[in-house]
Amino acid sequence: MNLIRLTIRTLLAATLVTQALGASAQEAAIRKNLAERLPNLPRIDEVSKTPMPGLYEVRVNQSDILYTDAEGNYLLQGELIDTRTRSNLTEERVSKLSAVDFKALPFKDAFTIVRGNGKRRIAIFEDPNCGYCKRFEKDLAKIDNLTVHVFLYPVLGPDSQAKSQAIWCAKDKAKAFEDWMLRNIAPPPASCDSSAIQRNLALGKQHRITGTPTSFLPDGTRLPGAVPLEKIEQALANSK
């Protein structure tokens, strides 16, 4: 009996080693062929299997996802959908890769809006001239028991910089921000130490924030764009 068990364990170990070597060889082949055939392709960060047989994920630029076959003969750019669960596997993967450490965000460079008991939290990078941000803020205003950390992120031009500075230097930052975003009352020009805004721009570049609004939840989840109200509520409920 002991001999049989030992033989089974040996066979299992050998199988695992063979599979590992096979996977390693496949990854090497994919890396080699794609690099040789597509010299302009960014450096490959990772190659991994997907739930779809024969399809491999190729990760570049930290969180950009491409797909290929086992030999790198074909390259696909798009979204992988699980039709059984109706889930977007690509979106889920990118969300996981682009997550941030919420506790490590520099909240001293943001201002805070508290609604209700403020038990739930969200951090948002916003440009004051962004129409999608204004729409997003109108939806957020309907959510109770929420603490909103606003990071001014003026990426749309000089006027965005000027409005961000006026809001940051206002006596009541939250009021100046909401007056503009919700009521279209422009903040009066003001000056002060607004270096926080430049730090926000550097932080956004570090985390590849390419559009506004971009939100982060306490579990690190990233929500790009003006997410619909019901989706915000669901994301807040799921975030721990």
GROMACS .gro file of C-alpha atoms in nm:
model
  240
    1MET     CA    1   0.000   0.000   0.000
    2ASN     CA    2   0.282   0.241   0.089
    3LEU     CA    3   0.451   0.160  -0.242
    4ILE     CA    4   0.130   0.240  -0.431
    5ARG     CA    5   0.093   0.574  -0.247
    6LEU     CA    6   0.455   0.660  -0.315
    7THR     CA    7   0.413   0.577  -0.683
    8ILE     CA    8   0.099   0.794  -0.710
    9ARG     CA    9   0.273   1.087  -0.539
   10THR     CA   10   0.573   1.049  -0.769
   11LEU     CA   11   0.349   1.044  -1.076
   12LEU     CA   12   0.158   1.350  -0.953
   13ALA     CA   13   0.481   1.539  -0.884
   14ALA     CA   14   0.616   1.445  -1.226
   15THR     CA   15   0.291   1.561  -1.389
   16LEU     CA   16   0.306   1.896  -1.210
   17VAL     CA   17   0.668   1.946  -1.312
   18THR     CA   18   0.586   1.860  -1.673
   19GLN     CA   19   0.292   2.100  -1.674
   20ALA     CA   20   0.507   2.376  -1.523
   21LEU     CA   21   0.778   2.322  -1.782
   22GLY     CA   22   0.518   2.319  -2.058
   23ALA     CA   23   0.362   2.643  -1.935
   24SER     CA   24   0.705   2.804  -1.907
   25ALA     CA   25   0.795   2.696  -2.262
   26GLN     CA   26   0.464   2.830  -2.394
   27GLU     CA   27   0.515   3.164  -2.222
   28ALA     CA   28   0.867   3.185  -2.362
   29ALA     CA   29   0.737   3.111  -2.713
   30ILE     CA   30   0.467   3.378  -2.684
   31ARG     CA   31   0.714   3.638  -2.557
   32LYS     CA   32   0.970   3.553  -2.827
   33ASN     CA   33   0.730   3.550  -3.121
   34LEU     CA   34   0.544   3.865  -3.026
   35ALA     CA   35   0.864   4.058  -2.957
   36GLU     CA   36   1.018   3.951  -3.289
   37ARG     CA   37   0.709   4.003  -3.501
   38LEU     CA   38   0.579   4.319  -3.332
   39PRO     CA   39   0.885   4.526  -3.238
   40ASN     CA   40   0.665   4.825  -3.146
   41LEU     CA   41   0.469   4.624  -2.890
   42PRO     CA   42   0.541   4.750  -2.536
   43ARG     CA   43   0.748   4.527  -2.312
   44ILE     CA   44   0.541   4.231  -2.194
   45ASP     CA   45   0.490   4.238  -1.817
   46GLU     CA   46   0.313   3.903  -1.783
   47VAL     CA   47   0.172   3.612  -1.982
   48SER     CA   48  -0.099   3.399  -1.821
   49LYS     CA   49  -0.374   3.155  -1.912
   50THR     CA   50  -0.734   3.270  -1.934
   51PRO     CA   51  -1.043   3.060  -1.854
   52MET     CA   52  -1.091   3.014  -2.231
   53PRO     CA   53  -0.893   2.709  -2.358
   54GLY     CA   54  -0.605   2.805  -2.584
   55LEU     CA   55  -0.632   3.179  -2.508
   56TYR     CA   56  -0.358   3.361  -2.317
   57GLU     CA   57  -0.357   3.702  -2.155
   58VAL     CA   58  -0.068   3.933  -2.244
   59ARG     CA   59  -0.028   4.222  -2.000
   60VAL     CA   60   0.162   4.536  -2.104
   61ASN     CA   61   0.196   4.887  -1.961
   62GLN     CA   62   0.109   4.754  -1.613
   63SER     CA   63  -0.263   4.714  -1.675
   64ASP     CA   64  -0.329   4.698  -2.051
   65ILE     CA   65  -0.464   4.359  -2.157
   66LEU     CA   66  -0.421   4.182  -2.492
   67TYR     CA   67  -0.496   3.822  -2.589
   68THR     CA   68  -0.306   3.568  -2.797
   69ASP     CA   69  -0.294   3.198  -2.884
   70ALA     CA   70  -0.039   2.950  -2.743
   71GLU     CA   71   0.227   3.042  -2.998
   72GLY     CA   72   0.175   3.415  -3.035
   73ASN     CA   73   0.055   3.379  -3.394
   74TYR     CA   74  -0.247   3.601  -3.338
   75LEU     CA   75  -0.308   3.904  -3.118
   76LEU     CA   76  -0.649   4.031  -3.005
   77GLN     CA   77  -0.750   4.355  -2.838
   78GLY     CA   78  -1.095   4.359  -2.684
   79GLU     CA   79  -1.306   4.231  -2.399
   80LEU     CA   80  -1.343   3.871  -2.286
   81ILE     CA   81  -1.698   3.798  -2.169
   82ASP     CA   82  -1.809   3.496  -1.967
   83THR     CA   83  -2.152   3.427  -2.119
   84ARG     CA   84  -2.249   3.194  -1.836
   85THR     CA   85  -2.216   3.461  -1.567
   86ARG     CA   86  -2.249   3.759  -1.803
   87SER     CA   87  -1.935   3.903  -1.647
   88ASN     CA   88  -1.671   4.107  -1.827
   89LEU     CA   89  -1.350   3.922  -1.740
   90THR     CA   90  -1.131   4.186  -1.902
   91GLU     CA   91  -1.291   4.468  -1.703
   92GLU     CA   92  -1.259   4.270  -1.380
   93ARG     CA   93  -0.893   4.197  -1.449
   94VAL     CA   94  -0.807   4.559  -1.536
   95SER     CA   95  -0.993   4.680  -1.227
   96LYS     CA   96  -0.786   4.447  -1.011
   97LEU     CA   97  -0.459   4.549  -1.177
   98SER     CA   98  -0.533   4.921  -1.148
   99ALA     CA   99  -0.647   4.913  -0.785
  100VAL     CA  100  -0.477   5.145  -0.536
  101ASP     CA  101  -0.403   5.136  -0.166
  102PHE     CA  102  -0.685   5.363  -0.050
  103LYS     CA  103  -0.530   5.425   0.293
  104ALA     CA  104  -0.209   5.543   0.127
  105LEU     CA  105  -0.378   5.820  -0.073
  106PRO     CA  106  -0.254   6.167   0.036
  107PHE     CA  107  -0.581   6.298   0.175
  108LYS     CA  108  -0.407   6.619   0.287
  109ASP     CA  109  -0.409   6.714  -0.082
  110ALA     CA  110  -0.787   6.668  -0.104
  111PHE     CA  111  -1.087   6.829   0.062
  112THR     CA  112  -1.379   6.642   0.208
  113ILE     CA  113  -1.756   6.654   0.167
  114VAL     CA  114  -1.957   6.460   0.428
  115ARG     CA  115  -2.320   6.362   0.381
  116GLY     CA  116  -2.521   6.197   0.656
  117ASN     CA  117  -2.306   5.990   0.890
  118GLY     CA  118  -2.028   5.971   0.628
  119LYS     CA  119  -1.978   5.601   0.701
  120ARG     CA  120  -1.908   5.508   0.339
  121ARG     CA  121  -1.610   5.660   0.159
  122ILE     CA  122  -1.503   5.739  -0.195
  123ALA     CA  123  -1.206   5.932  -0.338
  124ILE     CA  124  -1.250   6.112  -0.671
  125PHE     CA  125  -1.008   6.282  -0.908
  126GLU     CA  126  -1.200   6.556  -1.090
  127ASP     CA  127  -1.145   6.844  -1.331
  128PRO     CA  128  -1.382   7.136  -1.256
  129ASN     CA  129  -1.443   7.188  -1.629
  130CYS     CA  130  -1.528   6.824  -1.694
  131GLY     CA  131  -1.894   6.784  -1.795
  132TYR     CA  132  -1.894   6.418  -1.693
  133CYS     CA  133  -1.765   6.520  -1.349
  134LYS     CA  134  -2.056   6.761  -1.307
  135ARG     CA  135  -2.302   6.489  -1.400
  136PHE     CA  136  -2.129   6.249  -1.163
  137GLU     CA  137  -2.145   6.503  -0.878
  138LYS     CA  138  -2.520   6.544  -0.928
  139ASP     CA  139  -2.562   6.169  -0.882
  140LEU     CA  140  -2.330   6.161  -0.581
  141ALA     CA  141  -2.535   6.437  -0.416
  142LYS     CA  142  -2.827   6.190  -0.403
  143ILE     CA  143  -2.628   5.937  -0.199
  144ASP     CA  144  -2.653   5.968   0.179
  145ASN     CA  145  -2.409   5.860   0.450
  146LEU     CA  146  -2.108   5.918   0.227
  147THR     CA  147  -1.770   6.086   0.273
  148VAL     CA  148  -1.632   6.219  -0.056
  149HIS     CA  149  -1.260   6.300  -0.081
  150VAL     CA  150  -1.212   6.533  -0.378
  151PHE     CA  151  -0.871   6.549  -0.546
  152LEU     CA  152  -0.864   6.842  -0.787
  153TYR     CA  153  -0.716   6.712  -1.112
  154PRO     CA  154  -0.712   6.990  -1.375
  155VAL     CA  155  -0.614   6.819  -1.702
  156LEU     CA  156  -0.834   7.007  -1.950
  157GLY     CA  157  -0.635   7.327  -1.982
  158PRO     CA  158  -0.537   7.658  -1.819
  159ASP     CA  159  -0.892   7.750  -1.714
  160SER     CA  160  -0.919   7.420  -1.529
  161GLN     CA  161  -0.599   7.509  -1.346
  162ALA     CA  162  -0.735   7.855  -1.258
  163LYS     CA  163  -1.069   7.718  -1.132
  164SER     CA  164  -0.895   7.445  -0.934
  165GLN     CA  165  -0.675   7.705  -0.765
  166ALA     CA  166  -0.975   7.926  -0.688
  167ILE     CA  167  -1.158   7.630  -0.530
  168TRP     CA  168  -0.853   7.512  -0.335
  169CYS     CA  169  -0.785   7.862  -0.203
  170ALA     CA  170  -1.147   7.934  -0.109
  171LYS     CA  171  -1.230   7.972   0.260
  172ASP     CA  172  -1.477   7.683   0.225
  173LYS     CA  173  -1.337   7.450  -0.042
  174ALA     CA  174  -1.632   7.209  -0.038
  175LYS     CA  175  -1.888   7.489  -0.080
  176ALA     CA  176  -1.691   7.657  -0.361
  177PHE     CA  177  -1.662   7.320  -0.537
  178GLU     CA  178  -2.031   7.231  -0.503
  179ASP     CA  179  -2.141   7.582  -0.599
  180TRP     CA  180  -1.958   7.541  -0.928
  181MET     CA  181  -2.025   7.172  -1.000
  182LEU     CA  182  -2.391   7.166  -0.894
  183ARG     CA  183  -2.511   7.527  -0.929
  184ASN     CA  184  -2.276   7.670  -1.194
  185ILE     CA  185  -2.163   7.951  -0.962
  186ALA     CA  186  -1.801   8.019  -1.053
  187PRO     CA  187  -1.551   8.056  -0.769
  188PRO     CA  188  -1.390   8.402  -0.745
  189PRO     CA  189  -1.018   8.412  -0.830
  190ALA     CA  190  -0.796   8.343  -0.532
  191SER     CA  191  -0.433   8.269  -0.459
  192CYS     CA  192  -0.259   8.060  -0.195
  193ASP     CA  193  -0.020   7.768  -0.174
  194SER     CA  194  -0.179   7.539  -0.433
  195SER     CA  195   0.111   7.295  -0.467
  196ALA     CA  196  -0.131   7.019  -0.366
  197ILE     CA  197  -0.285   7.042  -0.713
  198GLN     CA  198   0.052   6.975  -0.878
  199ARG     CA  199   0.105   6.680  -0.646
  200ASN     CA  200  -0.235   6.548  -0.749
  201LEU     CA  201  -0.133   6.568  -1.115
  202ALA     CA  202   0.187   6.378  -1.040
  203LEU     CA  203  -0.006   6.119  -0.839
  204GLY     CA  204  -0.258   6.077  -1.119
  205LYS     CA  205   0.020   6.019  -1.368
  206GLN     CA  206   0.173   5.760  -1.136
  207HIS     CA  207  -0.158   5.573  -1.115
  208ARG     CA  208  -0.236   5.622  -1.485
  209ILE     CA  209  -0.545   5.834  -1.432
  210THR     CA  210  -0.611   5.940  -1.790
  211GLY     CA  211  -0.965   6.073  -1.760
  212THR     CA  212  -1.204   6.239  -1.516
  213PRO     CA  213  -1.385   6.156  -1.308
  214THR     CA  214  -1.186   5.861  -1.174
  215SER     CA  215  -1.297   5.721  -0.838
  216PHE     CA  216  -1.144   5.483  -0.586
  217LEU     CA  217  -1.318   5.283  -0.314
  218PRO     CA  218  -1.173   5.169   0.021
  219ASP     CA  219  -1.101   4.820  -0.116
  220GLY     CA  220  -0.887   4.976  -0.390
  221THR     CA  221  -1.142   4.934  -0.669
  222ARG     CA  222  -1.114   5.192  -0.948
  223LEU     CA  223  -1.430   5.331  -1.109
  224PRO     CA  224  -1.347   5.514  -1.433
  225GLY     CA  225  -1.588   5.770  -1.575
  226ALA     CA  226  -1.929   5.901  -1.473
  227VAL     CA  227  -2.060   5.576  -1.327
  228PRO     CA  228  -2.443   5.558  -1.309
  229LEU     CA  229  -2.605   5.612  -0.970
  230GLU     CA  230  -2.716   5.250  -0.925
  231LYS     CA  231  -2.366   5.123  -1.005
  232ILE     CA  232  -2.211   5.362  -0.752
  233GLU     CA  233  -2.451   5.235  -0.484
  234GLN     CA  234  -2.368   4.874  -0.572
  235ALA     CA  235  -1.992   4.939  -0.571
  236LEU     CA  236  -2.013   5.113  -0.232
  237ALA     CA  237  -2.212   4.821  -0.092
  238ASN     CA  238  -1.954   4.570  -0.221
  239SER     CA  239  -1.652   4.768  -0.103
  240LYS     CA  240  -1.508   4.666   0.233
   0.00000   0.00000   0.00000
